[in-house]
Short mmCIF file of C-alpha atoms in Angstrom, two decimals:
data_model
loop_
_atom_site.label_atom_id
_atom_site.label_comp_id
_atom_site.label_asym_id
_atom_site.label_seq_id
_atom_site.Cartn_x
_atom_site.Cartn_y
_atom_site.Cartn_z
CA UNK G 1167 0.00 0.00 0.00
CA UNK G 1168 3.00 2.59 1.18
CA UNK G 1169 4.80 1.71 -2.36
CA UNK G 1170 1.83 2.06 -4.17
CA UNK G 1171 1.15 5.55 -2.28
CA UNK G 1172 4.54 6.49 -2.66
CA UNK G 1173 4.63 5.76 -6.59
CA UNK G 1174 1.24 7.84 -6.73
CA UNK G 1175 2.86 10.96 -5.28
CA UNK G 1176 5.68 10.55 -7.44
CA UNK G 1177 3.77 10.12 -10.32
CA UNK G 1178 1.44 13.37 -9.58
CA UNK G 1179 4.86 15.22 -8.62
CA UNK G 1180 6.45 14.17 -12.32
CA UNK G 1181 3.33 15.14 -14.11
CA UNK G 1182 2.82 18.55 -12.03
CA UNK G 1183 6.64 20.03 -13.11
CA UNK G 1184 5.84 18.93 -16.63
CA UNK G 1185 2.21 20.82 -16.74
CA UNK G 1186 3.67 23.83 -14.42
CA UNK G 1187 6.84 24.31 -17.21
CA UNK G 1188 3.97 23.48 -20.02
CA UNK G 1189 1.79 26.33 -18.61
CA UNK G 1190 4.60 28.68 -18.24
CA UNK G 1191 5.83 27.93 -21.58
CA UNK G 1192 2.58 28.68 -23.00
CA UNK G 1193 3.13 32.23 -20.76
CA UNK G 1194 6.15 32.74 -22.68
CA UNK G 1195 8.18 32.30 -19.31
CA UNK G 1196 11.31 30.86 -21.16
CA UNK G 1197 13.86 31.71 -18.05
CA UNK G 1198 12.02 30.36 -15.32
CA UNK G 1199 10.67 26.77 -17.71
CA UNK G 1200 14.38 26.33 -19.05
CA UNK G 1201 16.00 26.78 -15.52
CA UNK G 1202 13.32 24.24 -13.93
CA UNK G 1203 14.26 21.82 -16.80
CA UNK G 1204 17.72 22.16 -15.31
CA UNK G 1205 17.18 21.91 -12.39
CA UNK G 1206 15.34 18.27 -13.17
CA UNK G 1207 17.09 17.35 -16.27
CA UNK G 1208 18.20 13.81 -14.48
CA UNK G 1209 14.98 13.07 -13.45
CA UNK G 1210 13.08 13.42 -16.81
CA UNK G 1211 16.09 13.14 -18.91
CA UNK G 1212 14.49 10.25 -20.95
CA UNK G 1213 11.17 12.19 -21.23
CA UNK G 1214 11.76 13.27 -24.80
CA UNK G 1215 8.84 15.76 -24.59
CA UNK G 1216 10.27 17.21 -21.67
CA UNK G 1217 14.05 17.83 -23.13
CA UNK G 1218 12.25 19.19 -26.01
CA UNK G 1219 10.19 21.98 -24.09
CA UNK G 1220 13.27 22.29 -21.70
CA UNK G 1221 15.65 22.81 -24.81
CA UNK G 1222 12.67 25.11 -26.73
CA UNK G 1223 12.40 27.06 -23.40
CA UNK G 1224 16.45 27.60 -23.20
CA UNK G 1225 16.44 28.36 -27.05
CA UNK G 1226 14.07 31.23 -26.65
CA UNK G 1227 15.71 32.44 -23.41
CA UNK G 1228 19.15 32.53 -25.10
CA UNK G 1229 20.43 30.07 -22.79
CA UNK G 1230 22.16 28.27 -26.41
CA UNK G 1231 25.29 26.11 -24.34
CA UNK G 1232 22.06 24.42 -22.52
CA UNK G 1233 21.17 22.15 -26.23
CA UNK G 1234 23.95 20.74 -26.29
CA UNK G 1235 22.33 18.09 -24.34
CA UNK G 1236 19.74 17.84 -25.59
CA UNK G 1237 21.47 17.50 -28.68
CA UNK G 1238 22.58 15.03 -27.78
CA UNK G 1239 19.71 13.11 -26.45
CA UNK G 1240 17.03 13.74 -29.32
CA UNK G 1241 16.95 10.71 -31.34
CA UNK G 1242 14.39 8.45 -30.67
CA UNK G 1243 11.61 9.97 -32.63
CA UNK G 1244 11.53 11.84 -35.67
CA UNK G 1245 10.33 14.93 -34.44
CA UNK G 1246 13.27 14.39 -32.18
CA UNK G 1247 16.08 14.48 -34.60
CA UNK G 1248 14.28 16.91 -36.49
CA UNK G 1249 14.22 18.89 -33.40
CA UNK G 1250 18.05 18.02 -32.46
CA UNK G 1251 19.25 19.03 -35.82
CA UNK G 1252 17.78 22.22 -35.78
CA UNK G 1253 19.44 22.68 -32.53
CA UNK G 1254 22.87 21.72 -33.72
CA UNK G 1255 22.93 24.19 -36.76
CA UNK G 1256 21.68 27.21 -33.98
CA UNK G 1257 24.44 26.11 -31.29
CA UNK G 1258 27.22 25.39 -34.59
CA UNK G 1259 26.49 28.84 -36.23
CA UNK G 1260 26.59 30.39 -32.55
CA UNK G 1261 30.45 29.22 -32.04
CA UNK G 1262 31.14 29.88 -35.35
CA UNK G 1263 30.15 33.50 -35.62
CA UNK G 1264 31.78 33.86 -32.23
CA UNK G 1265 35.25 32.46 -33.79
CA UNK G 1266 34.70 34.85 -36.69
CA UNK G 1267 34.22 38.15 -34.87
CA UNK G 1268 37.00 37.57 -32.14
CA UNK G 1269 39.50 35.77 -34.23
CA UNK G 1270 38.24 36.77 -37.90
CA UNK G 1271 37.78 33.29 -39.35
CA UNK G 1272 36.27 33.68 -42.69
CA UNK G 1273 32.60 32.59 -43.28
CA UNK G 1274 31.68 32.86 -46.77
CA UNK G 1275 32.81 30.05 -48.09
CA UNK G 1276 30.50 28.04 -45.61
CA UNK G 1277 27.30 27.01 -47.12
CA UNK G 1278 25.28 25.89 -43.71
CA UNK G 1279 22.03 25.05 -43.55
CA UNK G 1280 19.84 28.01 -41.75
CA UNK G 1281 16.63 28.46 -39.61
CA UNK G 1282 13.98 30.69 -38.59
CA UNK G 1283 16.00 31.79 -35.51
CA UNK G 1284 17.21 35.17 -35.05
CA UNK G 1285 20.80 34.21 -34.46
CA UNK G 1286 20.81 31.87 -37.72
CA UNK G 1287 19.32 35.46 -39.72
CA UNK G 1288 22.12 37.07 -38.86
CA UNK G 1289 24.84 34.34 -39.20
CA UNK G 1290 23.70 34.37 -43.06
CA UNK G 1291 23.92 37.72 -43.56
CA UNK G 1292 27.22 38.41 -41.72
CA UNK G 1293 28.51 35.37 -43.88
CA UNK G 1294 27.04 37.27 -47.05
CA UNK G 1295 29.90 39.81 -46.46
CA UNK G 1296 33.02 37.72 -47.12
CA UNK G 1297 36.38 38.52 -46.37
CA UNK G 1298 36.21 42.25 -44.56
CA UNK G 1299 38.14 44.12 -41.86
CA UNK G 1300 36.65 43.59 -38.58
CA UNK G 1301 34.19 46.52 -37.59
CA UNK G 1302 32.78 47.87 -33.83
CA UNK G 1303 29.23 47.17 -35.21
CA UNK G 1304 27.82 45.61 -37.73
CA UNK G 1305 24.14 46.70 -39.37
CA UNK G 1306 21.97 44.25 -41.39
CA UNK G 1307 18.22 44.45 -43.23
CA UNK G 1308 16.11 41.56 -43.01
CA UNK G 1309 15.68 39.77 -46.23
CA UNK G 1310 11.84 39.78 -45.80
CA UNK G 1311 11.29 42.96 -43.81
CA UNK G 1312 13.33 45.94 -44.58
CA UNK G 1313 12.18 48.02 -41.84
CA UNK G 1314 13.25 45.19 -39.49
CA UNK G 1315 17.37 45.19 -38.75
CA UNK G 1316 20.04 43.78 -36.67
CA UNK G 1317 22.62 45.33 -34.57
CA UNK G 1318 25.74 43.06 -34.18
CA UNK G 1319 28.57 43.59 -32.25
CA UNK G 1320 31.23 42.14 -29.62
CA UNK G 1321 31.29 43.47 -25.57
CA UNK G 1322 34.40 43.04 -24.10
CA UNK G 1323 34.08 42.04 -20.28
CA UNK G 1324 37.67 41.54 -18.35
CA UNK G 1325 37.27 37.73 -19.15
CA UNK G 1326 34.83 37.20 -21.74
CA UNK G 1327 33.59 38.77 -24.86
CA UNK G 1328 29.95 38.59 -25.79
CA UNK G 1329 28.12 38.45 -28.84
CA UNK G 1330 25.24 40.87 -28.65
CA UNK G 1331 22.61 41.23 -31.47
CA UNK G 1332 19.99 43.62 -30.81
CA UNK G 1333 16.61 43.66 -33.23
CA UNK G 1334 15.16 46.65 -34.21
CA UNK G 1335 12.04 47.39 -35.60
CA UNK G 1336 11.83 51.17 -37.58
CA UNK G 1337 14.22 52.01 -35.03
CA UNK G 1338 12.30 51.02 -31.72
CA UNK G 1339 14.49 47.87 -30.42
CA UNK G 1340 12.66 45.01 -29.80
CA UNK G 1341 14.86 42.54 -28.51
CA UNK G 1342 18.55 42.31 -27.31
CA UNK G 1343 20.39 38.79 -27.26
CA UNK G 1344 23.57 38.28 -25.65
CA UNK G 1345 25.66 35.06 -26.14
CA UNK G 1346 28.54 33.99 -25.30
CA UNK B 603 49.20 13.14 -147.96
CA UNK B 604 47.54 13.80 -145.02
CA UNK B 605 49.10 14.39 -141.89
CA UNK B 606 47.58 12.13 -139.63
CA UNK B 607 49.57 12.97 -136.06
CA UNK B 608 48.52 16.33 -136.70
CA UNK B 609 45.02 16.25 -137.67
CA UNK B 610 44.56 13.94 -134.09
CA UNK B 611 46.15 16.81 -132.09
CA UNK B 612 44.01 19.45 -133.76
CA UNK B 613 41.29 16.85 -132.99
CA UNK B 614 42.41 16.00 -129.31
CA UNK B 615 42.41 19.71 -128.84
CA UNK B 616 39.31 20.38 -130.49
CA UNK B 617 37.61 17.62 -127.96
CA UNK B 618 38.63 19.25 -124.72
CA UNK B 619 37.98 23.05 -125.70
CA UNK B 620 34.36 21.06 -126.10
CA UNK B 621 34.57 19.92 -122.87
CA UNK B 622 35.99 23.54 -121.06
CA UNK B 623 32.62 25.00 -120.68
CA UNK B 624 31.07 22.00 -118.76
CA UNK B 625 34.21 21.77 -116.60
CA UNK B 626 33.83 25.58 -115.92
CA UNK B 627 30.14 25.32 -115.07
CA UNK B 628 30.52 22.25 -112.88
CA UNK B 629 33.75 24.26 -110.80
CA UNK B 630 31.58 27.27 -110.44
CA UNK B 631 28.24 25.34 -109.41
CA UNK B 632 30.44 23.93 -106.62
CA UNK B 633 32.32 27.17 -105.37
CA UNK B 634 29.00 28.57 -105.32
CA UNK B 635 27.53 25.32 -102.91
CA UNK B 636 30.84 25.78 -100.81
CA UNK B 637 30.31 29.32 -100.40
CA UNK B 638 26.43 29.43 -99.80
CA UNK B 639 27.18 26.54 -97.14
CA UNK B 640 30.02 28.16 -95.42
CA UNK B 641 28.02 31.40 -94.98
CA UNK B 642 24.67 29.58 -93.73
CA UNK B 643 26.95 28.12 -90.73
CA UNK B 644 28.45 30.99 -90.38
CA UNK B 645 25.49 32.79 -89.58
CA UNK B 646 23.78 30.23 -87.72
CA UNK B 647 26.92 30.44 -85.51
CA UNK B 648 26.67 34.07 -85.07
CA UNK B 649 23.18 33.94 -83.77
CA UNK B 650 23.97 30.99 -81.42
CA UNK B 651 26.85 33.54 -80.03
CA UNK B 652 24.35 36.40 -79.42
CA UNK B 653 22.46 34.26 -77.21
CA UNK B 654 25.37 33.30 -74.85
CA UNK B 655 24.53 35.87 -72.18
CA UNK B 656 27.46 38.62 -71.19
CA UNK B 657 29.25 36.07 -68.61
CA UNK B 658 30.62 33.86 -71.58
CA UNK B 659 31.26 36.50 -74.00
CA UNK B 660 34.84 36.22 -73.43
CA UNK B 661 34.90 32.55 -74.13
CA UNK B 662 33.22 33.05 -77.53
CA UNK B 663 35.77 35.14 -78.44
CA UNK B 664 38.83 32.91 -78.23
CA UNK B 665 36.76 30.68 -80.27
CA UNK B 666 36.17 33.30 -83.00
CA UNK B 667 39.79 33.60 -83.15
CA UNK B 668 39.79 30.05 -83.71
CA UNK B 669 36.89 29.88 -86.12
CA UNK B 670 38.79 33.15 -88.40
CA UNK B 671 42.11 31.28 -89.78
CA UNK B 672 39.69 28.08 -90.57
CA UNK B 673 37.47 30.86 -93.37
CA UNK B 674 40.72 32.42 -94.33
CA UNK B 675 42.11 28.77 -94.95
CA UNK B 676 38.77 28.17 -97.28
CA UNK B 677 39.52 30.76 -99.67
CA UNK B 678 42.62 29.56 -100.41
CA UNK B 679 41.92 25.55 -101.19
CA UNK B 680 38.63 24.50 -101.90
CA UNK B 681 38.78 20.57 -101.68
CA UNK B 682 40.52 20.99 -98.54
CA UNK B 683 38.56 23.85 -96.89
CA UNK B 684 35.42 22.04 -97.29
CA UNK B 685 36.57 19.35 -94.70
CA UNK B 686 37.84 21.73 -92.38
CA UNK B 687 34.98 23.37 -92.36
CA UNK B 688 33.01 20.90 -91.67
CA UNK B 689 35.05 19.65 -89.26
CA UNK B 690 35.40 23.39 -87.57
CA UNK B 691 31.99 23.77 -87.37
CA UNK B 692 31.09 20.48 -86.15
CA UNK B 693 33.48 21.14 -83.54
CA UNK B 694 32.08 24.84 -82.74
CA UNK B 695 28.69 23.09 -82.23
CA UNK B 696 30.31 20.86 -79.74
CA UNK B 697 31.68 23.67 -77.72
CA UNK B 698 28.53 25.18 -78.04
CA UNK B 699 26.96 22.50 -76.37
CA UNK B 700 29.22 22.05 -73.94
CA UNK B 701 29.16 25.76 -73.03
CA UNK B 702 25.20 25.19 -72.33
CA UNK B 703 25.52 22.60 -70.83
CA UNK B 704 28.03 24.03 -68.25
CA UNK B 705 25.89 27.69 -67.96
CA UNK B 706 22.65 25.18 -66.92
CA UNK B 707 24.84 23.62 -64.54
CA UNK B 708 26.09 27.00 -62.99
CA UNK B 709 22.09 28.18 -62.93
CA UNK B 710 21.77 25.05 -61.15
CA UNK B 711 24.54 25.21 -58.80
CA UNK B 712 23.14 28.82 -58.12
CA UNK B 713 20.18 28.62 -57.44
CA UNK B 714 20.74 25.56 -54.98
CA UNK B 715 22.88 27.97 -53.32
CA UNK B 716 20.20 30.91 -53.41
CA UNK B 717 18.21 27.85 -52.30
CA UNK B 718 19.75 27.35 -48.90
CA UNK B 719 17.96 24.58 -46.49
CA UNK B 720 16.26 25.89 -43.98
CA UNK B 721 15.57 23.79 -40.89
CA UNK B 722 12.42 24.59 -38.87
CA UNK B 723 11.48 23.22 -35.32
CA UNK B 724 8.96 20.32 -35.15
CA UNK B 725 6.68 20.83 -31.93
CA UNK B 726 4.00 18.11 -32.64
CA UNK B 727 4.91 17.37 -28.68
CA UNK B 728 2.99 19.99 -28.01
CA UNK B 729 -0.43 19.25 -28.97
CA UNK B 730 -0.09 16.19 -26.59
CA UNK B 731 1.23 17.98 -23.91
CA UNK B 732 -1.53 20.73 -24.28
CA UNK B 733 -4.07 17.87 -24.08
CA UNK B 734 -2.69 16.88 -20.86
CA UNK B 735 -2.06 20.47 -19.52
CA UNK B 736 -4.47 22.82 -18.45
CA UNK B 737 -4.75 26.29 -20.99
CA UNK B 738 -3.09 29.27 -19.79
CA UNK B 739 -5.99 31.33 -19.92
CA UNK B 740 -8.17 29.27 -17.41
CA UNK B 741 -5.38 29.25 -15.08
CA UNK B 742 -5.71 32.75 -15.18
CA UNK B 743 -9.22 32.64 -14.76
CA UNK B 744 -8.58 30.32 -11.80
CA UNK B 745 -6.46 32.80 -10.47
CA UNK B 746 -8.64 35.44 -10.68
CA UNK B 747 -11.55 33.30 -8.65
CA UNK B 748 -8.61 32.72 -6.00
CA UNK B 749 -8.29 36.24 -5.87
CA UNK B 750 -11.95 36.75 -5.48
CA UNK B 751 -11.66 34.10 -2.81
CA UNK B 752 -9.20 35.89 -0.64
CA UNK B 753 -10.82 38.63 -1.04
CA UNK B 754 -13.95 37.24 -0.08
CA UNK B 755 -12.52 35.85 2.92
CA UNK B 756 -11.10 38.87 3.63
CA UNK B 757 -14.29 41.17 3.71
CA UNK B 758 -15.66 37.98 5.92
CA UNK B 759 -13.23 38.91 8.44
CA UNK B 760 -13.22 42.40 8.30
CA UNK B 761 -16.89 41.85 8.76
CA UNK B 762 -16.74 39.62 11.71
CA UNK B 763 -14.40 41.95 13.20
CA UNK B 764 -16.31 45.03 12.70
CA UNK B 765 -19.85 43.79 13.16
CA UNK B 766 -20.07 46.14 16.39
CA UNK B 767 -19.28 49.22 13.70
CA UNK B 768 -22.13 51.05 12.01
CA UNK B 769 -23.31 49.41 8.66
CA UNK B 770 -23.05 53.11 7.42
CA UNK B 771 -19.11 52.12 7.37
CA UNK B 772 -19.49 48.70 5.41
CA UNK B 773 -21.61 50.86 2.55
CA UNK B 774 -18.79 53.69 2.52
CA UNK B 775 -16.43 50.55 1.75
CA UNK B 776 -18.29 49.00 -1.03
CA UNK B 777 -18.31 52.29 -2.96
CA UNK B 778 -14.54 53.12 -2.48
CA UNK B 779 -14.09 49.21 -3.65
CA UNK B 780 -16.54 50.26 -6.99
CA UNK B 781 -14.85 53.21 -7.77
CA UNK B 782 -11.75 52.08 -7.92
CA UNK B 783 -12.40 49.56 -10.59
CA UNK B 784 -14.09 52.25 -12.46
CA UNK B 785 -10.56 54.10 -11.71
CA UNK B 786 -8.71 50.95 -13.99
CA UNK B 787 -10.96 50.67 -16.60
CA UNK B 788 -10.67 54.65 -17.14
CA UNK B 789 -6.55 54.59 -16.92
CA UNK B 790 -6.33 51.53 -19.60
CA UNK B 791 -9.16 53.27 -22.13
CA UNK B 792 -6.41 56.81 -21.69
CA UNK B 793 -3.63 54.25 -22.18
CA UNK B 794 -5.41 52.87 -25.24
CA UNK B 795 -6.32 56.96 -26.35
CA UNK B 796 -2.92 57.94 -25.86
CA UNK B 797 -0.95 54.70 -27.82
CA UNK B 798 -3.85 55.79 -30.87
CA UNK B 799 -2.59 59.50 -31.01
CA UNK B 800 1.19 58.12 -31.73
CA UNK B 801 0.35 55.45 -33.48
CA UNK B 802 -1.47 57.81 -36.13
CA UNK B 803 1.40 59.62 -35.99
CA UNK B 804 4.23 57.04 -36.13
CA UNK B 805 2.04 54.18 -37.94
CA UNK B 806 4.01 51.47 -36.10
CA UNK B 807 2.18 48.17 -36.28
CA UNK B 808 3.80 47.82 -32.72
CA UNK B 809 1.57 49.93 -31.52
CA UNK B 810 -1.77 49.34 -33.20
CA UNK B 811 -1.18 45.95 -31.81
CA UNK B 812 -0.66 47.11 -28.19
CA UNK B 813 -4.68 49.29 -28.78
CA UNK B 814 -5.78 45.77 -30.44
CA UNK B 815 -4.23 43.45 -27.35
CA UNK B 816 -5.91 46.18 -24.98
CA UNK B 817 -9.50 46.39 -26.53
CA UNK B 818 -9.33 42.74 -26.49
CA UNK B 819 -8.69 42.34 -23.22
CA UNK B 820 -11.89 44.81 -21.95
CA UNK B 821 -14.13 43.16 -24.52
CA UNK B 822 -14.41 45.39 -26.89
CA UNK B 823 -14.05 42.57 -29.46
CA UNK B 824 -14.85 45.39 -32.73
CA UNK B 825 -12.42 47.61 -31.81
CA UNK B 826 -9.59 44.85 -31.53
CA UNK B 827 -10.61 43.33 -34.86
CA UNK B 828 -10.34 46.80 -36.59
CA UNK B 829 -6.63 47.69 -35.25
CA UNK B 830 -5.30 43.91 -35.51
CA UNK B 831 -6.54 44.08 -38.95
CA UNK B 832 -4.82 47.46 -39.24
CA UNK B 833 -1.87 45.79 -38.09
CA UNK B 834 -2.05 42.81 -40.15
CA UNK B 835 -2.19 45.35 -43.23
CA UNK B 836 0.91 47.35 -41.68
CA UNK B 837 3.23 44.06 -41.10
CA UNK B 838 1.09 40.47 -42.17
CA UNK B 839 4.31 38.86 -40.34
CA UNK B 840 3.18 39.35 -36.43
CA UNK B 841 1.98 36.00 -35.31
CA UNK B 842 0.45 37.88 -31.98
CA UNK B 843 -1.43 40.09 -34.54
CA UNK B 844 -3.13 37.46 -36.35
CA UNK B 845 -4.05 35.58 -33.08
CA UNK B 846 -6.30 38.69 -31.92
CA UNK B 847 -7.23 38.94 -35.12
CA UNK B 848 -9.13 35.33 -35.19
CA UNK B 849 -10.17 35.37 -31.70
CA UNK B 850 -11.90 38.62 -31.95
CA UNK B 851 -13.64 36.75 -34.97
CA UNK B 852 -14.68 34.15 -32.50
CA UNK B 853 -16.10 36.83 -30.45
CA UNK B 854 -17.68 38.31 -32.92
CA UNK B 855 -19.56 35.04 -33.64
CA UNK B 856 -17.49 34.38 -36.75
CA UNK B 857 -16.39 31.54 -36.02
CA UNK B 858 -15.80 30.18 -39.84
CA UNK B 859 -14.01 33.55 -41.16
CA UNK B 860 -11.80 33.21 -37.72
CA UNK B 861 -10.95 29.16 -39.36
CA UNK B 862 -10.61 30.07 -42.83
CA UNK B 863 -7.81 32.90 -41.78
CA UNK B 864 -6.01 30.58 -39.66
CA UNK B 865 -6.29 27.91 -41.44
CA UNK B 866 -4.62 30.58 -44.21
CA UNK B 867 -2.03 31.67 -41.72
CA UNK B 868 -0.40 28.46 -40.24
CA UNK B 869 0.05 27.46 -44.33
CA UNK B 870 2.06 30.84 -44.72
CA UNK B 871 4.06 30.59 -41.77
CA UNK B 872 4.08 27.33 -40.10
CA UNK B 873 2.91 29.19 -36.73
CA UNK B 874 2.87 26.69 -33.79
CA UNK B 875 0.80 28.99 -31.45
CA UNK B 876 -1.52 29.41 -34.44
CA UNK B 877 -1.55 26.14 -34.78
CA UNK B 878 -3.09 25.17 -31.08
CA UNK B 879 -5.01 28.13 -31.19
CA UNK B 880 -6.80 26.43 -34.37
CA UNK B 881 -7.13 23.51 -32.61
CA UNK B 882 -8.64 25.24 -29.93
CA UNK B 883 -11.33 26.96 -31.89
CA UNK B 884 -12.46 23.65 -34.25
CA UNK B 885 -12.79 21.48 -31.20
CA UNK B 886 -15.06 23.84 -29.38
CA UNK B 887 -12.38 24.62 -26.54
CA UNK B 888 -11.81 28.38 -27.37
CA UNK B 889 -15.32 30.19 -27.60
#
């Protein structure tokens, strides 16, 4: 009776952190669902659904070093591996435009597939320039949207440089994204 | 006496003057064939080089430098220049194929590259996990009657404690508690008033879709139909805009215009929240 009680309340206790980060999700609380997924990531770490909210949640709060595992662990389905590959390209063209604008490695002859992501927008276009001398900002147009652009540039912390890309719609910003 | 060796010269001569003007006409009726040949291909050539678009141009002409000594060669023999020509030219239409061949390859190669893949997320997982979870917007609603509950429970209390005050007091309360919700609803219709003066000044979608969001959210289900539409002219990309948009159809009781736009919408853009909120409205969940 006790195990059966006990596997009750740990069933309702699994099912209530996946509703609460579904229902936060769905209140576009990205920070708070992709830190609870951390937080439990060994307890539901075979929970495909889960990693994929969890890895959704971290993509949308910029959080990009978080997919790797997830990555890693989408495979089983084939919404998974869709899912995981479209991860991979976002996390590959994030260290890759990184590498470019500290140590100037060339992207145009890279032909990478892209995505919808904001990062991915921008790792196109800043490829589209080719061989250039580095600059302290970059500007770009959307391809779809001219009045929508993107601010690039590097921050220099003691440590750490950051890539910052800030979105700007007719000149009123509308998002900033730091990675590093 | 006759003299025969000399009479069969005379006569030997004789035979082939006969023979000079056929010879003549026969040589001439083939210089002509050479010559109206050589210039057919030549100008069938030329027009196959005017179609070679800009890109190539400098190809063709190393192979008009090789095409010239070939013509200059055919004026001087004719026995010979007619099989170098022909060969020339059957070479030239080689090249000529290979040259189109190689520019559809390069149109090809170009536009797969214009063509680049583009991956999109898959988040089927979703719908299942939406079955299972509750909708954001009742939670909200259940907040709001948890709210009421406190305070409920509150004005219980304050009741209990004060029954020995004057009931005068208790009415005094109820109409500070009325006004200030009339006090809200007043601030967000200025809020709304004010974001409409710079929005018909600025025109920024951003903003007619703040007045829609807000006229939504009192009920006023025309107005946020009229500026999400506005918006939807402005910028048809804003997924948030297109979501008012159908659920202020809904409210409006049209419930089949709200479908047909979505429906219209998640084909253009693949929108996942348009997607549920579909969902929502065809099963009967969204009213």
């Amino acid at each position: 009776m006790k195990i059966i009680l006990a596997l009750f309340i740990a069933f309702s206790l699994y099912a209530d952190i996946k509703q609460n980060m579904f229902n936060l999700y769905q209140n576009k609380k990205y920070v708070d669902v992709c830190d609870i997924g951390f937080n439990n990531f060994g307890r539901f770490k075979n929970d495909e659904e889960f990693v994929s909210l969890y890895a959704f949640a971290c993509l949308n709060s910029d959080y990009l070093d978080r997919l790797s595992i997830p990555i890693a662990i989408l495979k089983f389905s084939a919404e998974a591996r869709a899912n995981s590959a479209y991860f991979a390209v976002i996390l590959m063209q994030k260290k890759l435009l990184y590498h470019a604008l500290i140590d100037g490695y060339n992207l145009s002859s890279l032909d990478l597939p892209s995505t919808d992501y904001v990062l991915s927008k921008v790792f196109d276009l800043y490829a589209k320039l080719g061989e250039h001398e580095s600059r302290a900002f970059y500007l770009f147009e959307d391809d779809t949207d001219k009045k929508l652009t993107y601010k690039l540039y590097l921050t220099k912390d003691d440590k750490l440089s950051k890539i910052v890309i800030e979105e700007f719609y007719d000149t009123i910003t509308l998002k900033r994204h730091v990675y590093w | 006496m006759l003299n025969i060796h000399e009479l069969e010269s005379k006569w030997l001569n004789y035979k082939i003057k006969s023979y000079i003007p056929h010879a003549v006409i026969i040589i001439s009726i083939l210089i002509i064939f050479i010559i109206v040949l050589t210039i057919l291909e030549y100008s069938s050539y030329i027009d196959s080089n005017n179609q070679v678009p800009e890109q190539e141009k400098t190809s063709v002409i190393v192979l008009e430098k090789k095409v010239e000594p070939t013509t200059k060669e055919l004026n001087t023999t004719q026995d010979k220049n007619l099989s170098l020509a022909t060969i020339s030219l059957e070479d030239i239409d080689k090249v000529i194929e290979q040259m189109y061949l190689k520019q559809e390859h390069l149109a090809q190669s170009n536009k797969l590259k214009e063509k680049k893949i583009v991956l999109s997320p898959s988040l089927e997982f979703m719908n299942s996990m939406h079955d299972n979870a509750l909708p954001y917007y009742e939670e909200d609603k259940k907040a709001q009657v948890k709210t009421q509950k406190s305070t409920n429970t509150d004005q219980a209390n304050k009741q209990a404690t004060s029954k020995n005050e004057a009931p005068e007091k208790t009415k005094i309360k109820e109409t500070v508690q009325v006004d200030s919700i009339e006090i809200k609803r007043q601030n967000t219709r200025e809020d709304i008033q004010s974001v409409i003066k710079r929005f018909k000044k600025s025109n920024n979608p951003i903003l007619s879709l703040f007045v829609a969001k807000k006229y939504y959210e009192i009920g006023e289900y025309n107005m946020s139909y009229n500026y999400s539409l506005i918006t939807n002219e402005l910028n048809n990309n804003i997924e948030a805009s297109w979501i008012i948009f159908t659920k202020s159809l809904v409210k409006l009781n049209k419930k089949e215009m709200a479908v047909k736009t979505l429906q219209q919408y998640v084909e253009h853009s693949q929108s996942n929240q348009a997607k549920l909120l579909l969902d929502e409205i065809t099963s009967g969940k969204f009213k």
